[in-house]
CSV table of C-alpha atoms and ligand atoms in Angstrom, one decimal:
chain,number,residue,atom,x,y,z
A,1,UNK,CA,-4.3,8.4,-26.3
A,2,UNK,CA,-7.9,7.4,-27.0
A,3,UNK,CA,-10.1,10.4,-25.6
A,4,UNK,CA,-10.6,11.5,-22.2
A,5,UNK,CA,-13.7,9.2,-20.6
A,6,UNK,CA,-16.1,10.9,-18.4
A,7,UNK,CA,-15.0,11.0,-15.1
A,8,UNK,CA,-15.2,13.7,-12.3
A,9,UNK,CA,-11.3,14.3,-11.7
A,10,UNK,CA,-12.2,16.1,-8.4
A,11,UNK,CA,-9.2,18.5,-9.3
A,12,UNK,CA,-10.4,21.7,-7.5
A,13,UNK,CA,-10.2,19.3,-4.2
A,14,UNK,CA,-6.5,19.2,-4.5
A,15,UNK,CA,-4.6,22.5,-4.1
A,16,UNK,CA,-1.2,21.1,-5.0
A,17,UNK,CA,-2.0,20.3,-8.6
A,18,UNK,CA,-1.6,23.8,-9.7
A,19,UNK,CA,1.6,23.8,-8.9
A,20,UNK,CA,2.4,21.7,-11.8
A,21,UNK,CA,2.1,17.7,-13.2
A,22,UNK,CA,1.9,15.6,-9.7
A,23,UNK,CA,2.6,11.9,-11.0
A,24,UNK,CA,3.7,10.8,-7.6
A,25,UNK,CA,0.5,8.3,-6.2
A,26,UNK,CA,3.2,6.1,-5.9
A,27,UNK,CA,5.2,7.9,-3.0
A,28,UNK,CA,3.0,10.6,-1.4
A,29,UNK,CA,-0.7,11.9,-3.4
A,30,UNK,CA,-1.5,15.0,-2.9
A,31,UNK,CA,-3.2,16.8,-0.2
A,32,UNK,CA,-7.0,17.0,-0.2
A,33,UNK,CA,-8.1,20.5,0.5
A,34,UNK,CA,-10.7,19.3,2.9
A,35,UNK,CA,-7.8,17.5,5.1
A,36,UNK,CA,-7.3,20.8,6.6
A,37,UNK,CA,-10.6,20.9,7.9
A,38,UNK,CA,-10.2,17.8,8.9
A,39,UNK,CA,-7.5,18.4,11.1
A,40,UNK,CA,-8.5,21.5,12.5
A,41,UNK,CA,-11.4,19.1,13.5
A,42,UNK,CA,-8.8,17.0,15.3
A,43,UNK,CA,-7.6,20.2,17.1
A,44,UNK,CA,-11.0,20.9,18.2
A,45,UNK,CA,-12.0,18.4,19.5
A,46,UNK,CA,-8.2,18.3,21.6
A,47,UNK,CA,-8.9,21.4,22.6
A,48,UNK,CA,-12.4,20.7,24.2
A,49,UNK,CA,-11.5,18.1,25.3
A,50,UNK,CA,-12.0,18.6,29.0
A,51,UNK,CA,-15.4,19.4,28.4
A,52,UNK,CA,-16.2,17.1,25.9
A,53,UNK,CA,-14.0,13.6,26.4
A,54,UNK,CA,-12.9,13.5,22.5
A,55,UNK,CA,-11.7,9.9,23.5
A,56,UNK,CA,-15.2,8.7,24.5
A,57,UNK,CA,-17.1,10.6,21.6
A,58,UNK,CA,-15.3,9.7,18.5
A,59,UNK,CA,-11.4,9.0,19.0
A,60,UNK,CA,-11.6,5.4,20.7
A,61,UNK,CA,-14.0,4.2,17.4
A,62,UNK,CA,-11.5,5.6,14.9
A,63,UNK,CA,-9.4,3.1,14.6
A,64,UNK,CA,-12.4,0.7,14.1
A,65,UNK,CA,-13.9,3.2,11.6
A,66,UNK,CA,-11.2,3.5,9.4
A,67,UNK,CA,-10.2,0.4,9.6
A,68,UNK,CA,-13.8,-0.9,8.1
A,69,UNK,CA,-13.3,1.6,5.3
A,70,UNK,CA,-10.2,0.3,3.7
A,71,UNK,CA,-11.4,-3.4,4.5
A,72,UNK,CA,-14.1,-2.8,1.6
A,73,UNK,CA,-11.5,-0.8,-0.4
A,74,UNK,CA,-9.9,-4.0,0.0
A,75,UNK,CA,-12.4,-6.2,-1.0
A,76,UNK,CA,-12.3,-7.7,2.7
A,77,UNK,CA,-15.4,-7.8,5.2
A,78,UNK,CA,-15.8,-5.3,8.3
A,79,UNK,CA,-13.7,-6.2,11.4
A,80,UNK,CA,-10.9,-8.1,9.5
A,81,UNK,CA,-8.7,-3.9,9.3
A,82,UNK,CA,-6.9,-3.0,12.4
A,83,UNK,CA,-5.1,0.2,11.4
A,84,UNK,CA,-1.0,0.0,12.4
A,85,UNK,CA,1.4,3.3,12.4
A,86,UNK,CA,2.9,2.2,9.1
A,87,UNK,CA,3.3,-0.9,6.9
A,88,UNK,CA,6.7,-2.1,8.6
A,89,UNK,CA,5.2,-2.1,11.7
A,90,UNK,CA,2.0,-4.0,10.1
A,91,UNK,CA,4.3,-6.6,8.7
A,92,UNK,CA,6.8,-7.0,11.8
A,93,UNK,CA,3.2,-7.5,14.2
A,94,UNK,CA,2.7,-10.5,11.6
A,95,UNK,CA,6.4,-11.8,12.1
A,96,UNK,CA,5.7,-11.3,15.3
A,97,UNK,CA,3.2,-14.1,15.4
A,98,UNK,CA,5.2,-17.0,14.2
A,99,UNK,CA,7.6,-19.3,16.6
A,100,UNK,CA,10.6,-19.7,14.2
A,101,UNK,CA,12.9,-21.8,16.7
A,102,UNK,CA,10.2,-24.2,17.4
A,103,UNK,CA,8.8,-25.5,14.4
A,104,UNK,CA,10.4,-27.1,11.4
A,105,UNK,CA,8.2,-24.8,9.3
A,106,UNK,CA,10.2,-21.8,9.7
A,107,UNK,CA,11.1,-20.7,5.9
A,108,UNK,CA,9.4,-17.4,4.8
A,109,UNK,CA,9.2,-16.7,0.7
A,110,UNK,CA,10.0,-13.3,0.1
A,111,UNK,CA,11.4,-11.8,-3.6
A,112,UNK,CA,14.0,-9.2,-4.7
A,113,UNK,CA,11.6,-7.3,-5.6
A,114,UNK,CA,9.9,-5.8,-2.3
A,115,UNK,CA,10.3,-2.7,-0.5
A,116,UNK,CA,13.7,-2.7,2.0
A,117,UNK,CA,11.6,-3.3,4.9
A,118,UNK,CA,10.5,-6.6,4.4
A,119,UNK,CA,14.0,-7.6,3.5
A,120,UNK,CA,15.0,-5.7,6.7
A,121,UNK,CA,12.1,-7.3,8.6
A,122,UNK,CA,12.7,-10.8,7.7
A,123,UNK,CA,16.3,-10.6,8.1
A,124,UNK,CA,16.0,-9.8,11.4
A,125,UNK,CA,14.0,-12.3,12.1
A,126,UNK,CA,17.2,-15.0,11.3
A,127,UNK,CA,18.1,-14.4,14.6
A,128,UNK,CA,15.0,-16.2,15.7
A,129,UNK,CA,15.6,-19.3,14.1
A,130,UNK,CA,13.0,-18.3,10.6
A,131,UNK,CA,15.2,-19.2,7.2
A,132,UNK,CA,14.8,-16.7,4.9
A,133,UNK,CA,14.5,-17.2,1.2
A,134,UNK,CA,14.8,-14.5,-1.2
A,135,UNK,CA,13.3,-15.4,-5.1
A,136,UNK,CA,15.4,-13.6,-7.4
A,137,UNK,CA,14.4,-11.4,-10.3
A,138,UNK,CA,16.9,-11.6,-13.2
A,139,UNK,CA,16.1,-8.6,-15.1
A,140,UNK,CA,15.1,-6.1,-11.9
A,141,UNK,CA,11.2,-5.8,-13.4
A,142,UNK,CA,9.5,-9.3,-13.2
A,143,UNK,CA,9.8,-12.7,-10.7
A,144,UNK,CA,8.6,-15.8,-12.7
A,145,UNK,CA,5.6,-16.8,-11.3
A,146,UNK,CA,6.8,-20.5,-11.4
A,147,UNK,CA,10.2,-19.5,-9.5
A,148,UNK,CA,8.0,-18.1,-6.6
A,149,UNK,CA,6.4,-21.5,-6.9
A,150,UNK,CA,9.3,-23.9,-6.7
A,151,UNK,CA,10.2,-21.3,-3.4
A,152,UNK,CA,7.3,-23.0,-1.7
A,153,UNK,CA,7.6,-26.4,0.2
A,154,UNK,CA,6.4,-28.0,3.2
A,155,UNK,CA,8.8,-26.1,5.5
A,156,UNK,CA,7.3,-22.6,4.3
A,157,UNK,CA,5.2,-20.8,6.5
A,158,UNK,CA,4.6,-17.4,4.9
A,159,UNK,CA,4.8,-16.2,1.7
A,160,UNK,CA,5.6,-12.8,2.0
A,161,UNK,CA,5.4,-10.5,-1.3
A,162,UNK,CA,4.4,-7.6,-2.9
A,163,UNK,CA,1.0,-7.5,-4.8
A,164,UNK,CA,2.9,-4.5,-7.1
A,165,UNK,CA,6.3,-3.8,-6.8
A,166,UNK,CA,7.4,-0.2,-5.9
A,167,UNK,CA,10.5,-1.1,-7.8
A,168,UNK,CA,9.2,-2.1,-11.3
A,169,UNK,CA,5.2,-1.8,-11.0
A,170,UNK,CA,5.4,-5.8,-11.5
A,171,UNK,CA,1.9,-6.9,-10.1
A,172,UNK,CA,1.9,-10.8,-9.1
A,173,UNK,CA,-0.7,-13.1,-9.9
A,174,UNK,CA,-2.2,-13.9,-6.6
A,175,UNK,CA,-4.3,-16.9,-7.0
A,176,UNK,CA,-1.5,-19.6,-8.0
A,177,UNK,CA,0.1,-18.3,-5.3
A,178,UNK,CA,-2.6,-18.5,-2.6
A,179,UNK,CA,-3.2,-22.1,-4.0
A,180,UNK,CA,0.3,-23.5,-3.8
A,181,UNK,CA,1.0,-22.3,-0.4
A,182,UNK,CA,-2.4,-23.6,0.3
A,183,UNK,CA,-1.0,-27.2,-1.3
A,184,UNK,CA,1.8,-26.7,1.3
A,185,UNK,CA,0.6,-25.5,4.1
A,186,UNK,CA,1.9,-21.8,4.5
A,187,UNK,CA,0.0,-18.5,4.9
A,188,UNK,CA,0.3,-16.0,2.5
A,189,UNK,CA,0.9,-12.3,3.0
A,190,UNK,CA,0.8,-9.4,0.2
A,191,UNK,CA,2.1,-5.8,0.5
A,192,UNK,CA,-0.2,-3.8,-1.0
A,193,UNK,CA,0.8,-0.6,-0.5
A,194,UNK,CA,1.3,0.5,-4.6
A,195,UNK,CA,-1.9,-1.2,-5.4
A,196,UNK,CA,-4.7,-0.5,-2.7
A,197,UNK,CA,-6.6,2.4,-4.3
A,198,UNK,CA,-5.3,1.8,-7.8
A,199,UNK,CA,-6.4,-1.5,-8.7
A,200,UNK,CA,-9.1,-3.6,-7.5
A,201,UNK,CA,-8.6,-6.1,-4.5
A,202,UNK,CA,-10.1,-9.4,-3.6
A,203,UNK,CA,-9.2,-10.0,-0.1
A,204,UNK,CA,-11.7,-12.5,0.8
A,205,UNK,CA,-12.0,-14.0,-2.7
A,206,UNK,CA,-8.3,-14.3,-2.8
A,207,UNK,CA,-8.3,-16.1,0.2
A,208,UNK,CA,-5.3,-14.4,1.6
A,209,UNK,CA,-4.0,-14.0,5.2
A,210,UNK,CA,-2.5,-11.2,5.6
A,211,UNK,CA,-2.5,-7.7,3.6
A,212,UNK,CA,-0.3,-4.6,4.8
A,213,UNK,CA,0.0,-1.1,3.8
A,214,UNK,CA,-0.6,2.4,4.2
A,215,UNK,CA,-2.6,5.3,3.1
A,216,UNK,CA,-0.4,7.8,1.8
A,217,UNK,CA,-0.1,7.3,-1.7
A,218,UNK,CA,-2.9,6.4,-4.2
A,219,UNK,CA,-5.3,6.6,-1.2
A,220,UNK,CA,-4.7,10.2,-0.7
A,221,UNK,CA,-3.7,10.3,3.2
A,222,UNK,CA,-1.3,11.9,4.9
A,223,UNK,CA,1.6,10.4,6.7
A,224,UNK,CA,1.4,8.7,8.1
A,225,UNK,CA,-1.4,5.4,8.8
A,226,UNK,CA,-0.6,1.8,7.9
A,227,UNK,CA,-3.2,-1.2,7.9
A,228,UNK,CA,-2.9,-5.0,8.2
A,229,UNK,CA,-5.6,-7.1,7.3
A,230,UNK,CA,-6.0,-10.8,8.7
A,231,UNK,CA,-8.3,-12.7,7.4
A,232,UNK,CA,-11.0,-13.1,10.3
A,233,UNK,CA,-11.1,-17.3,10.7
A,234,UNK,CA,-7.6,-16.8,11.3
A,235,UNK,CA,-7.8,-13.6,13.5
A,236,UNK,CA,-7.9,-15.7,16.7
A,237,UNK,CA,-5.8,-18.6,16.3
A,238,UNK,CA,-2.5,-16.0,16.6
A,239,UNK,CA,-0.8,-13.8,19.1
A,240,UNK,CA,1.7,-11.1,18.0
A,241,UNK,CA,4.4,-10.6,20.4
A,242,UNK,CA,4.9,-6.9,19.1
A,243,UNK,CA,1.9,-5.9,21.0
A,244,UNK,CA,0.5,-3.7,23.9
A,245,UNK,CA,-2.5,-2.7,26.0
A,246,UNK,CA,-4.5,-1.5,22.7
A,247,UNK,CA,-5.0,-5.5,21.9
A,248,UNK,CA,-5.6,-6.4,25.3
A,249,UNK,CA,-10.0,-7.6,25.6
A,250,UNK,CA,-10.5,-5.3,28.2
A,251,UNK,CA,-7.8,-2.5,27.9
A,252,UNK,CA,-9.2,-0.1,30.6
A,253,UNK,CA,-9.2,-3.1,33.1
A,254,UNK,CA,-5.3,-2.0,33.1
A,255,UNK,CA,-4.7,-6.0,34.3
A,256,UNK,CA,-1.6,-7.5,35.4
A,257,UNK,CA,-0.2,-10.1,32.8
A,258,UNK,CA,-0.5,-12.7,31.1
A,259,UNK,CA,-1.8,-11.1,28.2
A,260,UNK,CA,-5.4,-11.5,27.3
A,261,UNK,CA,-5.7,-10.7,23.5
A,262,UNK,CA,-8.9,-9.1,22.3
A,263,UNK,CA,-11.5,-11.4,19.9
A,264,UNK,CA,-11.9,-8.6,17.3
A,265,UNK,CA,-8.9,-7.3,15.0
A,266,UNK,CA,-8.2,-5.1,17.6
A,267,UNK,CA,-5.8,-8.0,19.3
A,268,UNK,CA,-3.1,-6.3,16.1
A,269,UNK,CA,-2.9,-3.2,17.5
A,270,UNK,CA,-0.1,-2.0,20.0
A,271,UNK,CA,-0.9,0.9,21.9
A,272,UNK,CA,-2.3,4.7,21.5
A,273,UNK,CA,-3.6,5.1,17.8
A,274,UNK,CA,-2.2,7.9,15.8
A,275,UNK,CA,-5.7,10.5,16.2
A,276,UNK,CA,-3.7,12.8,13.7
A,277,UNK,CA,-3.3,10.1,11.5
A,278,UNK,CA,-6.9,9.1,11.3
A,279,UNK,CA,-8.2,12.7,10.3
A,280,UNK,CA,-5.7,13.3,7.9
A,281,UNK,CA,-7.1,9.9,6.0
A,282,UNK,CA,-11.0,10.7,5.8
A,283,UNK,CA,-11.2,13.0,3.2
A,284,UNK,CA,-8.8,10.8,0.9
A,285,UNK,CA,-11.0,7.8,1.0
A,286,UNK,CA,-14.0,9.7,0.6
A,287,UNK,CA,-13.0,10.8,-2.6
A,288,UNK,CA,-11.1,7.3,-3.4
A,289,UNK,CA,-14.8,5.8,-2.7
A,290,UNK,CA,-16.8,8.5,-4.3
A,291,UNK,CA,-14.9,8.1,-7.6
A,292,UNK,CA,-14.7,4.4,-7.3
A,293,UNK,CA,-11.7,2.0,-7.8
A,294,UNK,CA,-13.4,0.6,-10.9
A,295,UNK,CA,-13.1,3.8,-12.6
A,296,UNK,CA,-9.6,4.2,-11.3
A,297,UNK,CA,-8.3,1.3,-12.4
A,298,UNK,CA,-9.8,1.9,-16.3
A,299,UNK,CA,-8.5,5.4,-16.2
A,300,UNK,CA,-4.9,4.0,-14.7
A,301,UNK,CA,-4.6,0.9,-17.7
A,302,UNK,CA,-5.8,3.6,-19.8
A,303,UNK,CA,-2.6,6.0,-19.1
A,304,UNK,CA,-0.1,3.1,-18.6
A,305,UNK,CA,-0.8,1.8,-21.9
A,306,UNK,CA,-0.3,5.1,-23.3
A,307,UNK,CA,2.8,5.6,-21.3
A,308,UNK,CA,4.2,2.4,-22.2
A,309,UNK,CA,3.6,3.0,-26.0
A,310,UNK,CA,5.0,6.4,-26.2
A,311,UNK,CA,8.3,5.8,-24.4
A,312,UNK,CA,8.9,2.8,-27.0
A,313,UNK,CA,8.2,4.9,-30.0
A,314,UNK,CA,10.6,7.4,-28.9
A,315,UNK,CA,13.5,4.2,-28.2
A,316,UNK,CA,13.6,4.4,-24.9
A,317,UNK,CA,13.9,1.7,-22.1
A,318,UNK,CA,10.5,0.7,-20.3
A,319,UNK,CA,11.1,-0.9,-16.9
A,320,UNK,CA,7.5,-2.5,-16.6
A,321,UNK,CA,5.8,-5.1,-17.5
A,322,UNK,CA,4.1,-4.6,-20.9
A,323,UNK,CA,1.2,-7.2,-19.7
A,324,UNK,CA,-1.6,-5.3,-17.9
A,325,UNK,CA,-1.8,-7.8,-16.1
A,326,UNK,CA,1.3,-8.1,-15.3
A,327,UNK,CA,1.8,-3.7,-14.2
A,328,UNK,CA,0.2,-2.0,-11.2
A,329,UNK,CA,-0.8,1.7,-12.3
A,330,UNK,CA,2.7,3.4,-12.1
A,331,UNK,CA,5.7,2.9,-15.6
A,332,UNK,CA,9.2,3.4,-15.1
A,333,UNK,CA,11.4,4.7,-17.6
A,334,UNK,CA,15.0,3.8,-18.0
A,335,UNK,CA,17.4,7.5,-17.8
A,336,UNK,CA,21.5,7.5,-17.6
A,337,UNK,CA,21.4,10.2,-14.8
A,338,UNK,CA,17.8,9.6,-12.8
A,339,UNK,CA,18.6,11.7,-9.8
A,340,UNK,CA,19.5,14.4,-12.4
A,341,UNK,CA,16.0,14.0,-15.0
A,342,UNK,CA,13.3,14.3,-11.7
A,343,UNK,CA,15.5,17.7,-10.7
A,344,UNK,CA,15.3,18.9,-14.7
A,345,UNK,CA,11.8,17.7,-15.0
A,346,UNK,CA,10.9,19.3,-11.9
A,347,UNK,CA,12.0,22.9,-13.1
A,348,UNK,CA,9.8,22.3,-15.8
A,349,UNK,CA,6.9,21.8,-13.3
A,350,UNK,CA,6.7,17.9,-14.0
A,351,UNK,CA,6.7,15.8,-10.7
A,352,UNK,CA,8.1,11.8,-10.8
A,353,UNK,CA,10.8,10.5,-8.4
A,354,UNK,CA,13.3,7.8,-9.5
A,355,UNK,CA,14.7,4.4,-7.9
A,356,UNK,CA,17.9,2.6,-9.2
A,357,UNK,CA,18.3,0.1,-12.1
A,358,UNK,CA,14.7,1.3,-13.0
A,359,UNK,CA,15.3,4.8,-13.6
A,360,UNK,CA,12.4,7.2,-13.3
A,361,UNK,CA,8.7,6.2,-11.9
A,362,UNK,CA,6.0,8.0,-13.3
A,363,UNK,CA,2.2,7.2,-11.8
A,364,UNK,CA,-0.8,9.0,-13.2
A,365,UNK,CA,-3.9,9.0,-10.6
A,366,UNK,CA,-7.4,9.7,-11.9
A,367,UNK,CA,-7.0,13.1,-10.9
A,368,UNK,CA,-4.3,14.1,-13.8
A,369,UNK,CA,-6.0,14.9,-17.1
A,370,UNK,CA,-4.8,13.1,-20.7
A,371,UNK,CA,-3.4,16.5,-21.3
A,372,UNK,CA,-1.6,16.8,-18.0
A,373,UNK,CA,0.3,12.5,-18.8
A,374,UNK,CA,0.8,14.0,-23.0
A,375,UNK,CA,2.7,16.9,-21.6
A,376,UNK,CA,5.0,15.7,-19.0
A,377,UNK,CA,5.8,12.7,-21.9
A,378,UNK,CA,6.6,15.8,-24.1
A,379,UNK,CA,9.0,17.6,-21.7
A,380,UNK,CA,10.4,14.5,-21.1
A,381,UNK,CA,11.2,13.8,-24.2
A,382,UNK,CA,12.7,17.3,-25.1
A,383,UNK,CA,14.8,16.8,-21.9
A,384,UNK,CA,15.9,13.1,-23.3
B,1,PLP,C1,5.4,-1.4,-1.4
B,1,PLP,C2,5.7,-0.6,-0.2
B,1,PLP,N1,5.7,-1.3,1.0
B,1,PLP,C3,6.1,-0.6,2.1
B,1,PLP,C4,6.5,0.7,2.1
B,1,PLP,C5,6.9,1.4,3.3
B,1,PLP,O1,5.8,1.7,4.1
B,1,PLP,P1,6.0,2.4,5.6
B,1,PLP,O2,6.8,3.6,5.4
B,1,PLP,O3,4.5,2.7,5.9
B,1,PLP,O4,6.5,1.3,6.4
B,1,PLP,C6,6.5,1.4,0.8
B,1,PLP,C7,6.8,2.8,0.8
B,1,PLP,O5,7.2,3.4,-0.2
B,1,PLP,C8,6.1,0.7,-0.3
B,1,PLP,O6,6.1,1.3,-1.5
């Protein structure tokens, strides 16, 4: 590996990586130390509340606040962020916006390789007249670019995707994407739940509609606090039907229906925001700003290069794109029992998780030293 650069790993801030080789930004980071602070902050200000309305002093702006944080993490402007529970709720508020049965543009784009829930959330949304199609990978790791392409016609409405797959780490090229549904008329939406905080995003120069995803892995939250952005010219020309008095312009007003949906991005929210949620996020981002995603991203191409290049010396099967371009900052490594190599690579203190057909997934985060990724490659390859 070419040497360490000079970056401020922050390690001290993260208690858990004593307890051995955490390469698992891809499912849950780990805890900042100053998260417990932050949520004895949250009790606090529960506790007093009576005397000091927590609600009126800070809670009510959370939302707002956060939200504004990850839009520039992003690359989107303020007021385009209304934090969600969690990314399947984000993307069933955007399904929630479209009128299947009533228009001939019904068909939503989706691939095989996205997370469960948007196959779950589009399925169920047959029953509402949308036609569903699903672009198949053939190998498990990449889409063609120009079979995602041909999926898009004048009947398309959204093109639904992930920006990185948390199957293969297979990173889409937005822009020909954004510019064919463009061509055609459809909105694009992009999961970006395995790249946000990783890799550097473009929401505005992209041009995208919609972005979903949540904070728990490489942006060092807790569980559990999703986000969608919606890019703001489009903000008020829908109405989700998943909804509730959160979105409402005048919430306290407590008005009989019909719905009045706020101006802001607040008309995506449904009802009470998750306070918890919100304190157990601050310290992640603070850190994910302070160190910067520039630097993250280097350090990530850095390691996943490395990765990549040691697993082929030693023969064994890489389930990533080899294009940087092509990989989001987590490699996955073929193994005949993966269930059985993260419990033996856990005893020896090394920390990865494993999906089927891609075997195990293996994420360094800027906080995990050169020495920390040549060890756990070591192990792995005595346990081989
Ligand atoms: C790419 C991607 N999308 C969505 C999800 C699910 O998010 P949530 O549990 O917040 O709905 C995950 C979780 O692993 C994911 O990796």
């Amino acid at each position: 590996m070419k040497p360490e650069t000079e970056i401020d790993r922050r390690r001290e801030e993260f208690p858990t990586l004593a307890s051995g080789i955490h390469l698992l930004s891809h499912s849950l980071g780990p805890v900042p130390r100053a998260a417990r602070e932050s949520i004895v902050a949250y009790y606090d200000a529960w506790e007093h509340h009576t005397s000091e309305d927590a609600w009126a002093t800070s809670w009510w702006e959370m939302s707002a606040h956060v939200g504004d944080r990850i839009a520039r993490i992003l690359g989107g402007e303020p007021g385009s962020v209304q934090i969600q529970p969690n990314a399947s709720i984000a993307l069933s508020t955007v399904a929630s916006c479209f009128e299947f049965a009533e228009s001939e543009r019904n068909k939503i784009v989706t691939t095989e390789l996205d997370f469960p829930s948007m196959q779950y959330i589009w399925d169920a949304q047959s029953r509402l007249g949308a036609t569903i199609e699903v672009v198949h990978s053939d190998d498990g790791i990449v889409v063609p670019a120009e079979r995602i392409a041909d999926a898009i016609d004048d009947g398309t409405c959204l093109v639904a995707l992930s920006h990185v797959s948390f199957r293969s780490s297979y990173r889409v090229d937005v822009e020909p994407i954004v510019e064919r549904a463009r061509h055609h008329g459809a909105l694009v939406l992009l999961d970006v739940y395995q790249s946000a905080g990783a890799l550097q995003l473009q929401a505005k120069d992209w041009d995208v509609d919609f972005l979903i995803g949540g904070t728990i892995k490489w942006l060092c939250g807790g569980p559990a606090c999703g986000y969608l952005y919606v890019r703001p010219d489009l903000q008020p020309e829908i109405q989700p039907r998943l909804t509730g008095w959160v979105a409402h312009a005048a919430p306290f007003e407590f008005s009989q229906p019909p719905m009045r949906y706020d101006s802001s991005v607040r008309r995506f929210a449904q009802g009470t925001p998750s306070i918890p949620a919100l304190y157990s996020v601050l310290p992640g981002l603070q850190i994910i700003e302070e160190v910067g995603v520039t630097t993250i991203q280097a350090e990530s191409q850095r390691r996943t290069e490395w990765l990549i290049k040691f697993a082929l010396n030693h023969g064994w099967t890489v389930n990533s794109p080899r294009n940087v371009e092509q990989r989001g900052a987590s490699v996955m490594i073929g193994v005949d029992d993966g269930p059985d190599m993260v419990r033996r690579l856990g005893e020896r203190k090394v920390f990865v998780d494993c999906r089927p057909g891609v075997g195990l997934r293996m994420s360094p985060h800027f906080f995990n030293t050169d020495e920390e990724v040549q060890q756990a490659m070591e192990i792995l390859a005595e346990l081989m």
